[in-house]
GROMACS .gro file of C-alpha atoms in nm:
model
  406
    1MET     CA    1   3.030  31.842   2.520
    2ALA     CA    2   3.056  31.983   2.873
    3MET     CA    3   3.314  31.822   3.092
    4PRO     CA    4   3.160  31.681   3.412
    5LYS     CA    5   3.258  31.884   3.712
    6GLU     CA    6   3.272  31.812   4.081
    7ASN     CA    7   3.067  32.054   4.291
    8GLY     CA    8   3.229  32.227   4.578
    9LEU     CA    9   3.530  32.452   4.649
   10ASP     CA   10   3.796  32.180   4.698
   11HIS     CA   11   3.822  31.798   4.702
   12THR     CA   12   4.167  31.744   4.847
   13LEU     CA   13   4.026  31.560   5.148
   14GLU     CA   14   3.833  31.320   4.927
   15VAL     CA   15   4.148  31.240   4.736
   16LEU     CA   16   4.327  31.163   5.061
   17LYS     CA   17   4.031  30.953   5.183
   18GLU     CA   18   3.975  30.754   4.861
   19GLY     CA   19   4.346  30.730   4.758
   20TYR     CA   20   4.413  30.514   4.463
   21HIS     CA   21   4.041  30.473   4.388
   22TYR     CA   22   3.955  30.842   4.371
   23ILE     CA   23   3.971  30.901   3.996
   24MET     CA   24   3.811  30.571   3.897
   25ASN     CA   25   3.535  30.616   4.156
   26HIS     CA   26   3.435  30.957   4.028
   27ALA     CA   27   3.474  30.867   3.660
   28GLU     CA   28   3.218  30.588   3.728
   29LYS     CA   29   2.995  30.834   3.915
   30PHE     CA   30   2.988  31.071   3.615
   31ASP     CA   31   2.994  30.782   3.362
   32HIS     CA   32   3.276  30.974   3.185
   33ARG     CA   33   3.647  30.905   3.153
   34ILE     CA   34   3.728  31.270   3.205
   35PHE     CA   35   3.606  31.507   3.469
   36GLU     CA   36   3.704  31.838   3.640
   37THR     CA   37   3.768  31.879   4.009
   38ARG     CA   38   3.983  32.092   4.241
   39PHE     CA   39   4.283  31.989   4.449
   40LEU     CA   40   4.469  32.226   4.675
   41ALA     CA   41   4.254  32.515   4.549
   42GLU     CA   42   4.355  32.447   4.185
   43LYS     CA   43   4.146  32.336   3.890
   44VAL     CA   44   4.240  31.981   3.789
   45ILE     CA   45   4.133  31.757   3.502
   46CYS     CA   46   4.131  31.383   3.587
   47MET     CA   47   4.142  31.110   3.323
   48VAL     CA   48   4.146  30.728   3.314
   49GLY     CA   49   4.168  30.478   3.029
   50LYS     CA   50   4.371  30.377   2.726
   51GLU     CA   51   4.272  30.653   2.485
   52GLU     CA   52   4.301  30.907   2.762
   53ALA     CA   53   4.653  30.785   2.844
   54GLU     CA   54   4.750  30.821   2.478
   55LEU     CA   55   4.620  31.180   2.490
   56PHE     CA   56   4.800  31.250   2.819
   57TYR     CA   57   5.135  31.132   2.679
   58ASP     CA   58   5.108  31.344   2.366
   59ASN     CA   59   5.406  31.576   2.399
   60GLU     CA   60   5.247  31.830   2.166
   61ARG     CA   61   4.955  31.884   2.402
   62PHE     CA   62   5.095  31.831   2.752
   63SER     CA   63   5.404  31.953   2.933
   64ARG     CA   64   5.567  31.817   3.247
   65LYS     CA   65   5.718  32.152   3.340
   66ASN     CA   66   5.580  32.269   3.678
   67ALA     CA   67   5.333  31.981   3.683
   68ALA     CA   68   5.463  31.804   3.996
   69PRO     CA   69   5.380  31.989   4.323
   70GLY     CA   70   5.677  32.167   4.476
   71ARG     CA   71   5.671  31.936   4.780
   72ILE     CA   72   5.706  31.631   4.550
   73GLN     CA   73   5.993  31.795   4.360
   74LYS     CA   74   6.170  31.860   4.687
   75THR     CA   75   6.135  31.494   4.805
   76LEU     CA   76   6.066  31.243   4.526
   77PHE     CA   77   6.201  31.385   4.194
   78GLY     CA   78   6.439  31.662   4.288
   79GLN     CA   79   6.438  32.004   4.125
   80GLY     CA   80   6.569  32.027   3.768
   81GLY     CA   81   6.542  31.656   3.700
   82VAL     CA   82   6.441  31.483   3.379
   83GLN     CA   83   6.075  31.442   3.489
   84GLY     CA   84   6.015  31.815   3.459
   85LEU     CA   85   6.174  31.864   3.113
   86ASP     CA   86   6.007  31.879   2.774
   87GLY     CA   87   6.112  31.877   2.409
   88GLN     CA   88   6.476  31.862   2.304
   89ALA     CA   89   6.605  31.907   2.661
   90HIS     CA   90   6.395  31.608   2.780
   91HIS     CA   91   6.488  31.390   2.483
   92HIS     CA   92   6.862  31.460   2.530
   93ARG     CA   93   6.852  31.398   2.909
   94LYS     CA   94   6.638  31.092   2.867
   95SER     CA   95   6.897  30.942   2.632
   96LEU     CA   96   7.144  30.955   2.922
   97PHE     CA   97   6.919  30.728   3.128
   98MET     CA   98   6.835  30.498   2.835
   99SER     CA   99   7.211  30.449   2.773
  100LEU     CA  100   7.225  30.258   3.103
  101MET     CA  101   6.955  30.011   2.985
  102THR     CA  102   7.177  29.796   2.760
  103LYS     CA  103   7.149  29.414   2.767
  104GLU     CA  104   7.489  29.386   2.929
  105LYS     CA  105   7.418  29.638   3.206
  106LEU     CA  106   7.075  29.487   3.278
  107THR     CA  107   7.230  29.144   3.301
  108GLU     CA  108   7.487  29.278   3.544
  109MET     CA  109   7.211  29.415   3.764
  110GLN     CA  110   7.035  29.079   3.767
  111LEU     CA  111   7.358  28.907   3.881
  112LEU     CA  112   7.413  29.175   4.150
  113VAL     CA  113   7.056  29.135   4.285
  114ARG     CA  114   7.088  28.751   4.304
  115GLU     CA  115   7.425  28.791   4.484
  116GLU     CA  116   7.287  29.043   4.730
  117TRP     CA  117   6.977  28.829   4.805
  118ARG     CA  118   7.202  28.532   4.892
  119ALA     CA  119   7.405  28.752   5.124
  120GLU     CA  120   7.087  28.894   5.286
  121VAL     CA  121   6.937  28.553   5.347
  122ASP     CA  122   7.268  28.428   5.493
  123ALA     CA  123   7.260  28.727   5.732
  124ASN     CA  124   6.899  28.652   5.842
  125GLN     CA  125   6.901  28.279   5.904
  126GLU     CA  126   6.581  28.252   6.112
  127LYS     CA  127   6.334  28.511   5.979
  128MET     CA  128   6.328  28.816   5.758
  129GLU     CA  129   6.103  29.108   5.695
  130VAL     CA  130   6.101  29.117   5.320
  131TYR     CA  131   6.043  29.488   5.266
  132ASP     CA  132   6.339  29.603   5.477
  133ALA     CA  133   6.556  29.326   5.338
  134ALA     CA  134   6.467  29.429   4.983
  135LYS     CA  135   6.569  29.783   5.048
  136ASN     CA  136   6.906  29.668   5.178
  137VAL     CA  137   6.957  29.436   4.880
  138LEU     CA  138   6.857  29.699   4.621
  139THR     CA  139   7.063  29.977   4.782
  140ARG     CA  140   7.379  29.774   4.779
  141ALA     CA  141   7.318  29.658   4.422
  142ALA     CA  142   7.234  30.010   4.300
  143LEU     CA  143   7.547  30.160   4.452
  144LYS     CA  144   7.768  29.902   4.295
  145TRP     CA  145   7.590  29.925   3.959
  146THR     CA  146   7.615  30.304   3.937
  147GLY     CA  147   7.971  30.319   4.064
  148VAL     CA  148   7.876  30.542   4.356
  149SER     CA  149   8.134  30.528   4.630
  150LEU     CA  150   8.043  30.435   4.986
  151ALA     CA  151   8.320  30.657   5.118
  152SER     CA  152   8.073  30.938   5.208
  153ALA     CA  153   7.822  30.715   5.389
  154ASP     CA  154   7.776  30.347   5.464
  155ALA     CA  155   7.505  30.134   5.305
  156GLU     CA  156   7.272  30.174   5.603
  157GLN     CA  157   7.276  30.552   5.570
  158TRP     CA  158   7.204  30.525   5.196
  159VAL     CA  159   6.910  30.291   5.264
  160ASP     CA  160   6.758  30.543   5.509
  161GLU     CA  161   6.801  30.849   5.288
  162LEU     CA  162   6.687  30.685   4.963
  163SER     CA  163   6.383  30.526   5.134
  164ASP     CA  164   6.267  30.851   5.293
  165MET     CA  165   6.245  31.017   4.949
  166PHE     CA  166   5.974  30.778   4.820
  167GLU     CA  167   5.815  30.661   5.147
  168HIS     CA  168   5.732  31.014   5.272
  169ALA     CA  169   5.700  31.207   4.946
  170ALA     CA  170   5.322  31.247   4.992
  171ASN     CA  171   5.329  31.311   5.367
  172VAL     CA  172   5.279  31.641   5.548
  173GLY     CA  173   5.447  31.756   5.863
  174PRO     CA  174   5.761  31.602   6.019
  175LYS     CA  175   5.783  31.305   5.775
  176HIS     CA  176   5.783  31.540   5.479
  177TRP     CA  177   6.061  31.748   5.631
  178LYS     CA  178   6.257  31.432   5.710
  179ALA     CA  179   6.228  31.334   5.344
  180ARG     CA  180   6.350  31.673   5.234
  181TYR     CA  181   6.646  31.659   5.472
  182SER     CA  182   6.733  31.309   5.345
  183ARG     CA  183   6.738  31.441   4.988
  184ILE     CA  184   6.959  31.733   5.085
  185LYS     CA  185   7.210  31.496   5.254
  186ALA     CA  186   7.218  31.254   4.973
  187GLN     CA  187   7.250  31.525   4.708
  188GLY     CA  188   7.541  31.669   4.908
  189TRP     CA  189   7.722  31.333   4.909
  190LEU     CA  190   7.678  31.300   4.536
  191GLU     CA  191   7.773  31.662   4.456
  192ASP     CA  192   8.095  31.605   4.638
  193MET     CA  193   8.169  31.290   4.439
  194VAL     CA  194   8.080  31.463   4.109
  195GLU     CA  195   8.326  31.744   4.186
  196LYS     CA  196   8.593  31.492   4.272
  197VAL     CA  197   8.536  31.295   3.957
  198ARG     CA  198   8.560  31.611   3.742
  199ASN     CA  199   8.881  31.718   3.924
  200HIS     CA  200   9.029  31.364   3.885
  201GLU     CA  201   9.041  31.331   4.263
  202LEU     CA  202   8.818  31.021   4.261
  203ALA     CA  203   8.883  30.733   4.029
  204ALA     CA  204   8.550  30.646   3.872
  205ASP     CA  205   8.479  30.364   3.632
  206GLN     CA  206   8.405  30.532   3.297
  207ASP     CA  207   8.140  30.265   3.224
  208ARG     CA  208   7.936  30.357   3.532
  209ALA     CA  209   7.662  30.613   3.579
  210LEU     CA  210   7.866  30.822   3.830
  211TYR     CA  211   8.127  30.898   3.564
  212GLN     CA  212   7.892  30.921   3.271
  213PHE     CA  213   7.649  31.161   3.441
  214SER     CA  214   7.936  31.367   3.582
  215MET     CA  215   8.082  31.421   3.233
  216HIS     CA  216   7.750  31.449   3.046
  217LYS     CA  217   7.689  31.759   2.834
  218ASP     CA  218   7.339  31.895   2.781
  219HIS     CA  219   7.180  31.969   2.442
  220ASN     CA  220   7.367  32.301   2.433
  221GLY     CA  221   7.701  32.128   2.484
  222GLU     CA  222   7.748  32.240   2.845
  223CYS     CA  223   7.828  32.018   3.145
  224LEU     CA  224   7.539  31.987   3.386
  225ASP     CA  225   7.556  32.171   3.712
  226LYS     CA  226   7.681  31.937   3.979
  227ASN     CA  227   7.347  31.984   4.164
  228ILE     CA  228   7.159  31.856   3.856
  229VAL     CA  229   7.400  31.564   3.820
  230ALA     CA  230   7.328  31.472   4.182
  231VAL     CA  231   6.951  31.496   4.122
  232GLU     CA  232   6.973  31.270   3.819
  233LEU     CA  233   7.195  31.013   3.994
  234LEU     CA  234   6.931  31.004   4.266
  235ASN     CA  235   6.674  30.953   3.990
  236VAL     CA  236   6.860  30.628   3.916
  237LEU     CA  237   6.926  30.515   4.279
  238ARG     CA  238   6.593  30.605   4.437
  239PRO     CA  239   6.366  30.420   4.183
  240ILE     CA  240   6.584  30.108   4.208
  241VAL     CA  241   6.538  30.104   4.585
  242ALA     CA  242   6.163  30.175   4.544
  243ILE     CA  243   6.128  29.839   4.363
  244ALA     CA  244   6.122  29.705   4.721
  245VAL     CA  245   5.753  29.801   4.719
  246TYR     CA  246   5.691  29.565   4.426
  247ILE     CA  247   5.902  29.296   4.589
  248ASP     CA  248   5.687  29.312   4.903
  249PHE     CA  249   5.372  29.268   4.691
  250LEU     CA  250   5.547  28.993   4.493
  251MET     CA  251   5.596  28.795   4.814
  252LEU     CA  252   5.236  28.876   4.921
  253SER     CA  253   5.113  28.733   4.587
  254ILE     CA  254   5.313  28.414   4.641
  255HIS     CA  255   5.136  28.379   4.972
  256ASP     CA  256   4.788  28.477   4.849
  257PHE     CA  257   4.786  28.295   4.516
  258PRO     CA  258   5.001  27.979   4.558
  259GLU     CA  259   4.814  27.806   4.271
  260LYS     CA  260   4.965  28.066   4.034
  261VAL     CA  261   5.329  28.015   4.143
  262ALA     CA  262   5.360  27.743   3.882
  263HIS     CA  263   5.421  28.026   3.633
  264ILE     CA  264   5.753  28.102   3.808
  265GLN     CA  265   5.841  27.734   3.859
  266ASN     CA  266   5.781  27.658   3.489
  267GLY     CA  267   6.001  27.940   3.360
  268ASP     CA  268   5.725  28.203   3.298
  269ALA     CA  269   5.811  28.437   3.586
  270ARG     CA  270   5.753  28.739   3.352
  271SER     CA  271   5.376  28.678   3.327
  272PHE     CA  272   5.352  28.648   3.708
  273ILE     CA  273   5.556  28.965   3.758
  274GLN     CA  274   5.356  29.167   3.509
  275GLU     CA  275   5.037  29.071   3.689
  276VAL     CA  276   5.189  29.181   4.022
  277ARG     CA  277   5.266  29.517   3.866
  278ARG     CA  278   4.913  29.545   3.727
  279TYR     CA  279   4.718  29.416   4.024
  280TYR     CA  280   4.884  29.585   4.323
  281PRO     CA  281   4.907  29.964   4.388
  282PHE     CA  282   5.239  30.139   4.317
  283PHE     CA  283   5.189  30.504   4.219
  284PRO     CA  284   4.834  30.640   4.182
  285PHE     CA  285   4.863  30.893   3.899
  286ALA     CA  286   5.094  31.102   3.684
  287ALA     CA  287   5.071  31.479   3.634
  288ALA     CA  288   5.113  31.717   3.338
  289ARG     CA  289   4.993  32.065   3.228
  290VAL     CA  290   4.809  32.158   2.917
  291LYS     CA  291   5.054  32.328   2.675
  292GLN     CA  292   4.795  32.535   2.486
  293ASP     CA  293   4.417  32.541   2.444
  294PHE     CA  294   4.280  32.244   2.248
  295SER     CA  295   3.962  32.039   2.204
  296TRP     CA  296   3.944  31.655   2.224
  297LYS     CA  297   3.622  31.463   2.169
  298GLY     CA  298   3.426  31.777   2.248
  299TYR     CA  299   3.613  31.848   2.574
  300GLU     CA  300   3.792  32.181   2.614
  301PHE     CA  301   4.144  32.179   2.764
  302LYS     CA  302   4.274  32.522   2.864
  303GLU     CA  303   4.642  32.617   2.867
  304GLY     CA  304   4.817  32.559   3.205
  305THR     CA  305   4.550  32.330   3.349
  306LEU     CA  306   4.689  32.060   3.575
  307THR     CA  307   4.590  31.719   3.439
  308LEU     CA  308   4.618  31.374   3.601
  309ILE     CA  309   4.610  31.034   3.438
  310ASP     CA  310   4.498  30.748   3.667
  311LEU     CA  311   4.771  30.480   3.652
  312TYR     CA  312   4.613  30.239   3.896
  313GLY     CA  313   4.266  30.287   3.750
  314THR     CA  314   4.379  30.231   3.390
  315ASN     CA  315   4.546  29.907   3.504
  316HIS     CA  316   4.212  29.799   3.650
  317ASP     CA  317   3.994  29.929   3.367
  318PRO     CA  318   3.728  29.666   3.277
  319ASP     CA  319   3.719  29.811   2.923
  320ILE     CA  320   4.084  29.700   2.891
  321TRP     CA  321   4.123  29.403   3.126
  322GLU     CA  322   3.887  29.112   3.164
  323ASN     CA  323   3.816  29.041   3.532
  324PRO     CA  324   4.054  29.326   3.642
  325ASP     CA  325   4.004  29.253   4.016
  326ARG     CA  326   4.130  28.895   3.980
  327PHE     CA  327   4.498  28.801   4.002
  328GLU     CA  328   4.547  28.619   3.667
  329PRO     CA  329   4.903  28.601   3.531
  330GLU     CA  330   4.763  28.409   3.229
  331ARG     CA  331   4.648  28.737   3.080
  332PHE     CA  332   5.012  28.823   3.006
  333VAL     CA  333   5.116  28.489   2.845
  334ASP     CA  334   5.018  28.605   2.495
  335TRP     CA  335   4.985  28.972   2.578
  336LYS     CA  336   5.058  29.218   2.293
  337ARG     CA  337   5.228  29.523   2.444
  338ASN     CA  338   5.065  29.858   2.402
  339PRO     CA  339   5.228  30.173   2.556
  340PHE     CA  340   4.899  30.315   2.683
  341ASP     CA  341   4.689  30.026   2.833
  342PHE     CA  342   4.941  29.890   3.090
  343ILE     CA  343   5.097  30.185   3.273
  344PRO     CA  344   5.209  30.097   3.627
  345GLN     CA  345   5.520  30.317   3.584
  346GLY     CA  346   5.375  30.562   3.333
  347GLY     CA  347   5.286  30.533   2.965
  348GLY     CA  348   5.413  30.635   2.623
  349GLU     CA  349   5.736  30.537   2.451
  350PHE     CA  350   6.065  30.495   2.633
  351ASP     CA  351   6.296  30.695   2.411
  352ILE     CA  352   6.092  31.004   2.327
  353GLY     CA  353   5.816  31.000   2.591
  354HIS     CA  354   5.789  31.008   2.970
  355ARG     CA  355   5.764  30.634   3.033
  356CYS     CA  356   5.996  30.528   3.313
  357ALA     CA  357   6.344  30.449   3.177
  358GLY     CA  358   6.390  30.186   3.446
  359GLU     CA  359   6.087  29.976   3.364
  360TRP     CA  360   6.295  29.696   3.200
  361MET     CA  361   6.520  29.692   3.505
  362THR     CA  362   6.221  29.668   3.734
  363ILE     CA  363   6.100  29.359   3.550
  364ASP     CA  364   6.446  29.203   3.553
  365ILE     CA  365   6.490  29.263   3.930
  366LEU     CA  366   6.149  29.119   4.009
  367LYS     CA  367   6.218  28.815   3.791
  368GLU     CA  368   6.547  28.744   3.972
  369THR     CA  369   6.380  28.787   4.306
  370ALA     CA  370   6.081  28.568   4.218
  371GLU     CA  371   6.296  28.286   4.087
  372PHE     CA  372   6.529  28.307   4.385
  373PHE     CA  373   6.255  28.282   4.645
  374VAL     CA  374   6.054  28.015   4.460
  375ASN     CA  375   6.343  27.797   4.341
  376GLU     CA  376   6.630  27.846   4.585
  377VAL     CA  377   6.494  27.918   4.934
  378SER     CA  378   6.270  27.718   5.170
  379TYR     CA  379   6.052  27.936   5.393
  380SER     CA  380   5.705  27.978   5.530
  381PHE     CA  381   5.477  28.270   5.617
  382PRO     CA  382   5.401  28.302   5.990
  383LYS     CA  383   5.072  28.449   6.102
  384GLN     CA  384   5.082  28.828   6.037
  385ASN     CA  385   4.878  29.121   5.909
  386PHE     CA  386   4.895  29.116   5.529
  387ALA     CA  387   4.642  29.396   5.491
  388TYR     CA  388   4.737  29.707   5.294
  389SER     CA  389   4.570  30.046   5.264
  390MET     CA  390   4.465  30.206   4.938
  391ASN     CA  391   4.511  30.545   5.101
  392ASP     CA  392   4.884  30.523   5.175
  393ILE     CA  393   5.144  30.623   4.916
  394PRO     CA  394   5.324  30.398   4.881
  395SER     CA  395   5.082  30.128   4.995
  396LEU     CA  396   5.249  29.829   5.172
  397PRO     CA  397   5.133  29.521   5.364
  398LYS     CA  398   5.115  29.615   5.731
  399SER     CA  399   5.366  29.342   5.831
  400GLY     CA  400   5.616  29.425   5.562
  401VAL     CA  401   5.573  29.048   5.477
  402VAL     CA  402   5.765  28.834   5.718
  403ILE     CA  403   5.905  28.496   5.628
  404THR     CA  404   6.068  28.231   5.844
  405PHE     CA  405   6.335  28.001   5.697
  406GLU     CA  406   6.306  27.627   5.713
   0.00000   0.00000   0.00000
């Protein structure tokens, strides 16, 4: 079976124009779940759907090495991080991240987030822009949780540098360079801490990520280069702060769907949160490269071909989800988890695959935030622009979602 192919030399501008909808739009045009196109003068295979996600996350067929564009590595992920590893090296490094996701450590993060939200609301007694406030809350909680010292920079500086890495990762021009400079600064702070921890010049809690990552040995029994340790510590800190995007959409959903808030009030915040993660845009797609030539359902995949799985499109696939364009938390009440049909932060298995290690923490943080704002705080939404663009990465409500306290 011939794979459908976009005509023309390059379709980068169409991707930028259509944003989160690009892959789903063109899959519908071809009436195929897989098609070939070209981005940035490179052949690319695009896929959407449950079976396609299961194929994409097959570690025998796809590799993450050199899949992310260099500009994304230099802003969002960092060079040498776990996202670009495969095989034993990936499994060993991933276990370091998964070791942080114990019940006790996740509970501690929930308590930190609740504590920081109370402090943030106390500091903003009249009104608050939720997105900026969420970044403040999550940065302070993340620094405490990982054991990273504030000696090298205050919390405000950390907020700015960590935010730049995910807010401007897809930008070109000055914003992109600002994001790269922010990563360089933050990595420098962390490299200095790692060196001091290893030289016993900085007392670090041995139960915290700063110490554990600093002393971690790779699958060959060697300590990681301090630069790689800094990259991986940022791969803990940055994604925690990026949950602010979900928090902004969580508050938007409380405004837009007040009839559904009963899920939170009645102790079923999880279903509401999962629907927020499914319904709203977070990250558009994930990238990998074909390891070696293979055939699948008559389609030919050639070694080295860049391949994208549509995360947003799969979460809105009518073959998976009934009424996918409706906000219906009820769909998750009796939902039976599958690692390939609900993939807002990637798919596959946590331990051996490339699914985000912090997904459990994301859910816990959103649950704490939802219960706090529904059950503990009185506020209203003043008139504002709640619109969000499906072309921006990340996409956010124009107003940042402003609330006024009562």
